[in-house]
PDB file of C-alpha atoms in Angstrom:
ATOM      1  CA  UNK A   1      51.177 -11.712  -3.119  1.00 52.00           C
ATOM      2  CA  UNK A   2      52.461  -8.087  -3.916  1.00 55.00           C
ATOM      3  CA  UNK A   3      49.630  -7.059  -5.886  1.00 53.00           C
ATOM      4  CA  UNK A   4      48.049  -4.769  -3.288  1.00 46.00           C
ATOM      5  CA  UNK A   5      45.439  -3.134  -5.409  1.00 46.00           C
ATOM      6  CA  UNK A   6      42.262  -4.280  -6.454  1.00 51.00           C
ATOM      7  CA  UNK A   7      40.120  -2.342  -8.956  1.00 44.00           C
ATOM      8  CA  UNK A   8      37.401  -1.465  -6.461  1.00 48.00           C
ATOM      9  CA  UNK A   9      40.168   0.701  -4.618  1.00 60.00           C
ATOM     10  CA  UNK A  10      40.638   2.784  -7.603  1.00 52.00           C
ATOM     11  CA  UNK A  11      38.438   5.532  -6.075  1.00 60.00           C
ATOM     12  CA  UNK A  12      39.723   5.520  -2.611  1.00 70.00           C
ATOM     13  CA  UNK A  13      43.648   5.280  -3.068  1.00 80.00           C
ATOM     14  CA  UNK A  14      46.042   6.615  -5.655  1.00 85.00           C
ATOM     15  CA  UNK A  15      48.946   5.129  -7.246  1.00 87.00           C
ATOM     16  CA  UNK A  16      51.314   7.263  -5.040  1.00 88.00           C
ATOM     17  CA  UNK A  17      49.668   5.752  -1.818  1.00 89.00           C
ATOM     18  CA  UNK A  18      49.535   2.082  -3.356  1.00 87.00           C
ATOM     19  CA  UNK A  19      53.275   2.260  -4.398  1.00 89.00           C
ATOM     20  CA  UNK A  20      54.208   3.469  -0.812  1.00 88.00           C
ATOM     21  CA  UNK A  21      52.198   0.462   0.526  1.00 87.00           C
ATOM     22  CA  UNK A  22      54.071  -1.885  -1.818  1.00 90.00           C
ATOM     23  CA  UNK A  23      57.368  -0.778  -0.109  1.00 92.00           C
ATOM     24  CA  UNK A  24      55.758  -1.623   3.305  1.00 91.00           C
ATOM     25  CA  UNK A  25      54.567  -4.928   2.161  1.00 90.00           C
ATOM     26  CA  UNK A  26      57.844  -5.682   0.838  1.00 92.00           C
ATOM     27  CA  UNK A  27      59.686  -4.761   3.967  1.00 92.00           C
ATOM     28  CA  UNK A  28      57.241  -6.785   6.071  1.00 92.00           C
ATOM     29  CA  UNK A  29      57.630  -9.809   3.849  1.00 91.00           C
ATOM     30  CA  UNK A  30      61.458  -9.668   3.482  1.00 92.00           C
ATOM     31  CA  UNK A  31      63.033  -8.168   6.491  1.00 91.00           C
ATOM     32  CA  UNK A  32      66.284  -6.716   5.836  1.00 91.00           C
ATOM     33  CA  UNK A  33      65.839  -5.761   2.344  1.00 94.00           C
ATOM     34  CA  UNK A  34      66.984  -2.449   1.296  1.00 96.00           C
ATOM     35  CA  UNK A  35      64.066  -0.760  -0.619  1.00 96.00           C
ATOM     36  CA  UNK A  36      64.020   2.748  -1.713  1.00 96.00           C
ATOM     37  CA  UNK A  37      61.176   4.806  -3.297  1.00 95.00           C
ATOM     38  CA  UNK A  38      60.599   8.224  -4.690  1.00 95.00           C
ATOM     39  CA  UNK A  39      56.968   8.512  -5.650  1.00 94.00           C
ATOM     40  CA  UNK A  40      55.617  11.583  -6.911  1.00 94.00           C
ATOM     41  CA  UNK A  41      52.305  12.620  -4.757  1.00 92.00           C
ATOM     42  CA  UNK A  42      51.049  14.310  -8.144  1.00 92.00           C
ATOM     43  CA  UNK A  43      50.658  10.849  -9.801  1.00 91.00           C
ATOM     44  CA  UNK A  44      47.099  10.927  -8.193  1.00 88.00           C
ATOM     45  CA  UNK A  45      46.223  13.647 -10.961  1.00 89.00           C
ATOM     46  CA  UNK A  46      46.743  11.201 -13.899  1.00 89.00           C
ATOM     47  CA  UNK A  47      43.933   9.086 -15.442  1.00 87.00           C
ATOM     48  CA  UNK A  48      42.919   6.096 -13.139  1.00 85.00           C
ATOM     49  CA  UNK A  49      43.760   3.500 -16.025  1.00 85.00           C
ATOM     50  CA  UNK A  50      47.402   4.647 -16.044  1.00 88.00           C
ATOM     51  CA  UNK A  51      47.714   4.705 -12.220  1.00 88.00           C
ATOM     52  CA  UNK A  52      46.425   0.959 -12.149  1.00 85.00           C
ATOM     53  CA  UNK A  53      48.891   0.021 -15.046  1.00 88.00           C
ATOM     54  CA  UNK A  54      51.731   1.809 -12.995  1.00 90.00           C
ATOM     55  CA  UNK A  55      50.965  -0.005  -9.999  1.00 88.00           C
ATOM     56  CA  UNK A  56      50.619  -3.587 -11.718  1.00 87.00           C
ATOM     57  CA  UNK A  57      53.900  -2.890 -13.466  1.00 91.00           C
ATOM     58  CA  UNK A  58      55.746  -1.966 -10.544  1.00 92.00           C
ATOM     59  CA  UNK A  59      54.393  -4.893  -8.359  1.00 90.00           C
ATOM     60  CA  UNK A  60      55.540  -7.383 -10.985  1.00 90.00           C
ATOM     61  CA  UNK A  61      58.893  -5.745 -11.486  1.00 93.00           C
ATOM     62  CA  UNK A  62      59.448  -5.874  -7.739  1.00 93.00           C
ATOM     63  CA  UNK A  63      58.111  -9.583  -7.456  1.00 91.00           C
ATOM     64  CA  UNK A  64      60.305 -10.543 -10.224  1.00 91.00           C
ATOM     65  CA  UNK A  65      63.428  -8.937  -8.668  1.00 93.00           C
ATOM     66  CA  UNK A  66      62.495 -10.900  -5.294  1.00 93.00           C
ATOM     67  CA  UNK A  67      61.464 -14.155  -6.677  1.00 89.00           C
ATOM     68  CA  UNK A  68      63.587 -14.612  -9.881  1.00 89.00           C
ATOM     69  CA  UNK A  69      66.400 -12.278  -9.251  1.00 91.00           C
ATOM     70  CA  UNK A  70      66.649 -12.908  -5.441  1.00 93.00           C
ATOM     71  CA  UNK A  71      67.430  -9.188  -5.107  1.00 95.00           C
ATOM     72  CA  UNK A  72      68.052  -7.776  -1.782  1.00 95.00           C
ATOM     73  CA  UNK A  73      68.206  -4.101  -3.012  1.00 97.00           C
ATOM     74  CA  UNK A  74      65.382  -2.481  -4.907  1.00 97.00           C
ATOM     75  CA  UNK A  75      64.791   1.144  -6.043  1.00 97.00           C
ATOM     76  CA  UNK A  76      61.421   2.301  -7.331  1.00 97.00           C
ATOM     77  CA  UNK A  77      60.689   5.826  -8.686  1.00 97.00           C
ATOM     78  CA  UNK A  78      57.665   7.236 -10.154  1.00 96.00           C
ATOM     79  CA  UNK A  79      57.068  10.630 -11.405  1.00 96.00           C
ATOM     80  CA  UNK A  80      55.060  12.821 -13.543  1.00 94.00           C
ATOM     81  CA  UNK A  81      56.256  15.601 -15.991  1.00 90.00           C
ATOM     82  CA  UNK A  82      54.473  17.812 -18.463  1.00 85.00           C
ATOM     83  CA  UNK A  83      54.459  14.990 -21.036  1.00 86.00           C
ATOM     84  CA  UNK A  84      54.523  11.775 -19.605  1.00 92.00           C
ATOM     85  CA  UNK A  85      54.726   9.486 -16.382  1.00 95.00           C
ATOM     86  CA  UNK A  86      57.963   7.836 -15.867  1.00 96.00           C
ATOM     87  CA  UNK A  87      58.433   4.603 -13.674  1.00 97.00           C
ATOM     88  CA  UNK A  88      62.024   3.464 -12.963  1.00 97.00           C
ATOM     89  CA  UNK A  89      62.947   0.149 -11.069  1.00 97.00           C
ATOM     90  CA  UNK A  90      66.185  -0.984 -10.296  1.00 97.00           C
ATOM     91  CA  UNK A  91      67.482  -4.165  -8.488  1.00 97.00           C
ATOM     92  CA  UNK A  92      70.678  -5.848  -7.456  1.00 96.00           C
ATOM     93  CA  UNK A  93      69.333  -9.514  -8.316  1.00 93.00           C
ATOM     94  CA  UNK A  94      70.807 -12.073 -10.601  1.00 91.00           C
ATOM     95  CA  UNK A  95      71.893 -10.202 -13.812  1.00 88.00           C
ATOM     96  CA  UNK A  96      70.022 -10.669 -17.009  1.00 84.00           C
ATOM     97  CA  UNK A  97      72.177 -11.794 -19.923  1.00 84.00           C
ATOM     98  CA  UNK A  98      71.995 -10.151 -23.348  1.00 87.00           C
ATOM     99  CA  UNK A  99      69.380 -12.677 -24.787  1.00 86.00           C
ATOM    100  CA  UNK A 100      67.072 -12.171 -22.102  1.00 83.00           C
ATOM    101  CA  UNK A 101      67.351  -8.153 -22.234  1.00 85.00           C
ATOM    102  CA  UNK A 102      66.902  -8.584 -26.097  1.00 86.00           C
ATOM    103  CA  UNK A 103      63.548 -10.502 -25.537  1.00 82.00           C
ATOM    104  CA  UNK A 104      62.354  -7.988 -22.781  1.00 82.00           C
ATOM    105  CA  UNK A 105      63.138  -5.086 -25.213  1.00 85.00           C
ATOM    106  CA  UNK A 106      62.030  -6.638 -28.372  1.00 83.00           C
ATOM    107  CA  UNK A 107      58.992  -4.655 -30.099  1.00 71.00           C
ATOM    108  CA  UNK A 108      57.917  -7.987 -31.468  1.00 70.00           C
ATOM    109  CA  UNK A 109      54.893  -9.275 -29.605  1.00 62.00           C
ATOM    110  CA  UNK A 110      55.108 -12.993 -29.099  1.00 56.00           C
ATOM    111  CA  UNK A 111      51.952 -14.838 -30.547  1.00 50.00           C
ATOM    112  CA  UNK A 112      49.380 -15.785 -27.713  1.00 43.00           C
ATOM    113  CA  UNK A 113      50.113 -19.476 -28.011  1.00 38.00           C
ATOM    114  CA  UNK A 114      53.370 -19.025 -26.386  1.00 44.00           C
ATOM    115  CA  UNK A 115      51.611 -18.340 -22.916  1.00 44.00           C
ATOM    116  CA  UNK A 116      55.135 -17.938 -21.039  1.00 48.00           C
ATOM    117  CA  UNK A 117      55.850 -14.769 -23.016  1.00 44.00           C
ATOM    118  CA  UNK A 118      52.232 -13.400 -22.864  1.00 42.00           C
ATOM    119  CA  UNK A 119      52.157 -13.586 -19.045  1.00 57.00           C
ATOM    120  CA  UNK A 120      53.960 -11.344 -16.624  1.00 80.00           C
ATOM    121  CA  UNK A 121      55.908  -7.968 -17.139  1.00 85.00           C
ATOM    122  CA  UNK A 122      56.351  -8.418 -20.812  1.00 83.00           C
ATOM    123  CA  UNK A 123      52.595  -8.800 -21.455  1.00 83.00           C
ATOM    124  CA  UNK A 124      51.924  -5.831 -19.232  1.00 85.00           C
ATOM    125  CA  UNK A 125      54.332  -3.470 -21.086  1.00 88.00           C
ATOM    126  CA  UNK A 126      52.834  -4.471 -24.489  1.00 87.00           C
ATOM    127  CA  UNK A 127      49.454  -3.519 -23.131  1.00 86.00           C
ATOM    128  CA  UNK A 128      50.953  -0.500 -21.873  1.00 89.00           C
ATOM    129  CA  UNK A 129      52.440   0.417 -25.612  1.00 90.00           C
ATOM    130  CA  UNK A 130      49.017  -0.643 -27.212  1.00 88.00           C
ATOM    131  CA  UNK A 131      46.620   1.287 -24.922  1.00 88.00           C
ATOM    132  CA  UNK A 132      48.767   4.466 -24.357  1.00 90.00           C
ATOM    133  CA  UNK A 133      51.893   4.458 -26.425  1.00 91.00           C
ATOM    134  CA  UNK A 134      54.172   3.523 -23.643  1.00 92.00           C
ATOM    135  CA  UNK A 135      57.756   2.902 -24.167  1.00 93.00           C
ATOM    136  CA  UNK A 136      60.025   0.768 -22.096  1.00 92.00           C
ATOM    137  CA  UNK A 137      63.735  -0.268 -21.819  1.00 93.00           C
ATOM    138  CA  UNK A 138      65.317  -2.925 -19.742  1.00 92.00           C
ATOM    139  CA  UNK A 139      69.335  -2.598 -19.245  1.00 92.00           C
ATOM    140  CA  UNK A 140      71.899  -3.764 -16.910  1.00 92.00           C
ATOM    141  CA  UNK A 141      73.363  -0.353 -15.457  1.00 93.00           C
ATOM    142  CA  UNK A 142      76.270  -0.866 -12.811  1.00 92.00           C
ATOM    143  CA  UNK A 143      75.384  -4.576 -12.363  1.00 91.00           C
ATOM    144  CA  UNK A 144      71.833  -3.868 -11.607  1.00 94.00           C
ATOM    145  CA  UNK A 145      68.844  -4.808 -13.719  1.00 93.00           C
ATOM    146  CA  UNK A 146      67.035  -1.604 -14.710  1.00 94.00           C
ATOM    147  CA  UNK A 147      63.469  -1.188 -15.988  1.00 95.00           C
ATOM    148  CA  UNK A 148      62.396   2.369 -17.288  1.00 95.00           C
ATOM    149  CA  UNK A 149      58.819   2.886 -18.672  1.00 95.00           C
ATOM    150  CA  UNK A 150      57.316   6.195 -20.073  1.00 95.00           C
ATOM    151  CA  UNK A 151      53.722   6.708 -20.540  1.00 93.00           C
ATOM    152  CA  UNK A 152      52.548   9.710 -22.450  1.00 91.00           C
ATOM    153  CA  UNK A 153      50.046  11.568 -20.398  1.00 84.00           C
ATOM    154  CA  UNK A 154      47.997  13.314 -23.402  1.00 69.00           C
ATOM    155  CA  UNK A 155      47.417   9.784 -24.938  1.00 53.00           C
ATOM    156  CA  UNK A 156      46.247   8.427 -21.535  1.00 50.00           C
ATOM    157  CA  UNK A 157      43.799  11.253 -21.187  1.00 51.00           C
ATOM    158  CA  UNK A 158      42.460  10.880 -24.805  1.00 51.00           C
ATOM    159  CA  UNK A 159      42.072   7.248 -24.382  1.00 50.00           C
ATOM    160  CA  UNK A 160      40.046   7.864 -21.018  1.00 53.00           C
ATOM    161  CA  UNK A 161      37.890  10.627 -22.559  1.00 54.00           C
ATOM    162  CA  UNK A 162      36.836   8.213 -25.479  1.00 51.00           C
ATOM    163  CA  UNK A 163      35.594   5.565 -22.860  1.00 50.00           C
TER     164      UNK A 163
END
């Protein structure tokens, strides 16, 4: 299980640390995998709800790359800039066809009755959009499956202050 972060760990470990542990866990479970990450240490300053969301999305995307895509090269980048948090995940696994990419990039949420589309990464991305105004894009870049996610920081801070 690549989900390394439990809710009770939120106060003890930042998303920067949990994403670095994700790399260690993948390398332990899959010897020989080429896993690169660039994780901004200032991510510990963002709201805890966004830290959790980043980790869950990254964990799911990495798990999908390994289990469904059979990737042996994975890159994870996470950084904070003035206006948003950016997550970039790329792998060399089985390529997605245009239909799969269109479904993953669709802004039309699938009804709850279709559980296969309400679980996993797509549901997480819709939650990120609903809660924080996140935007995402799946693409094939240089024959690699690429997921880019952007979450506005001010929306996340406003949301956390209201709770």
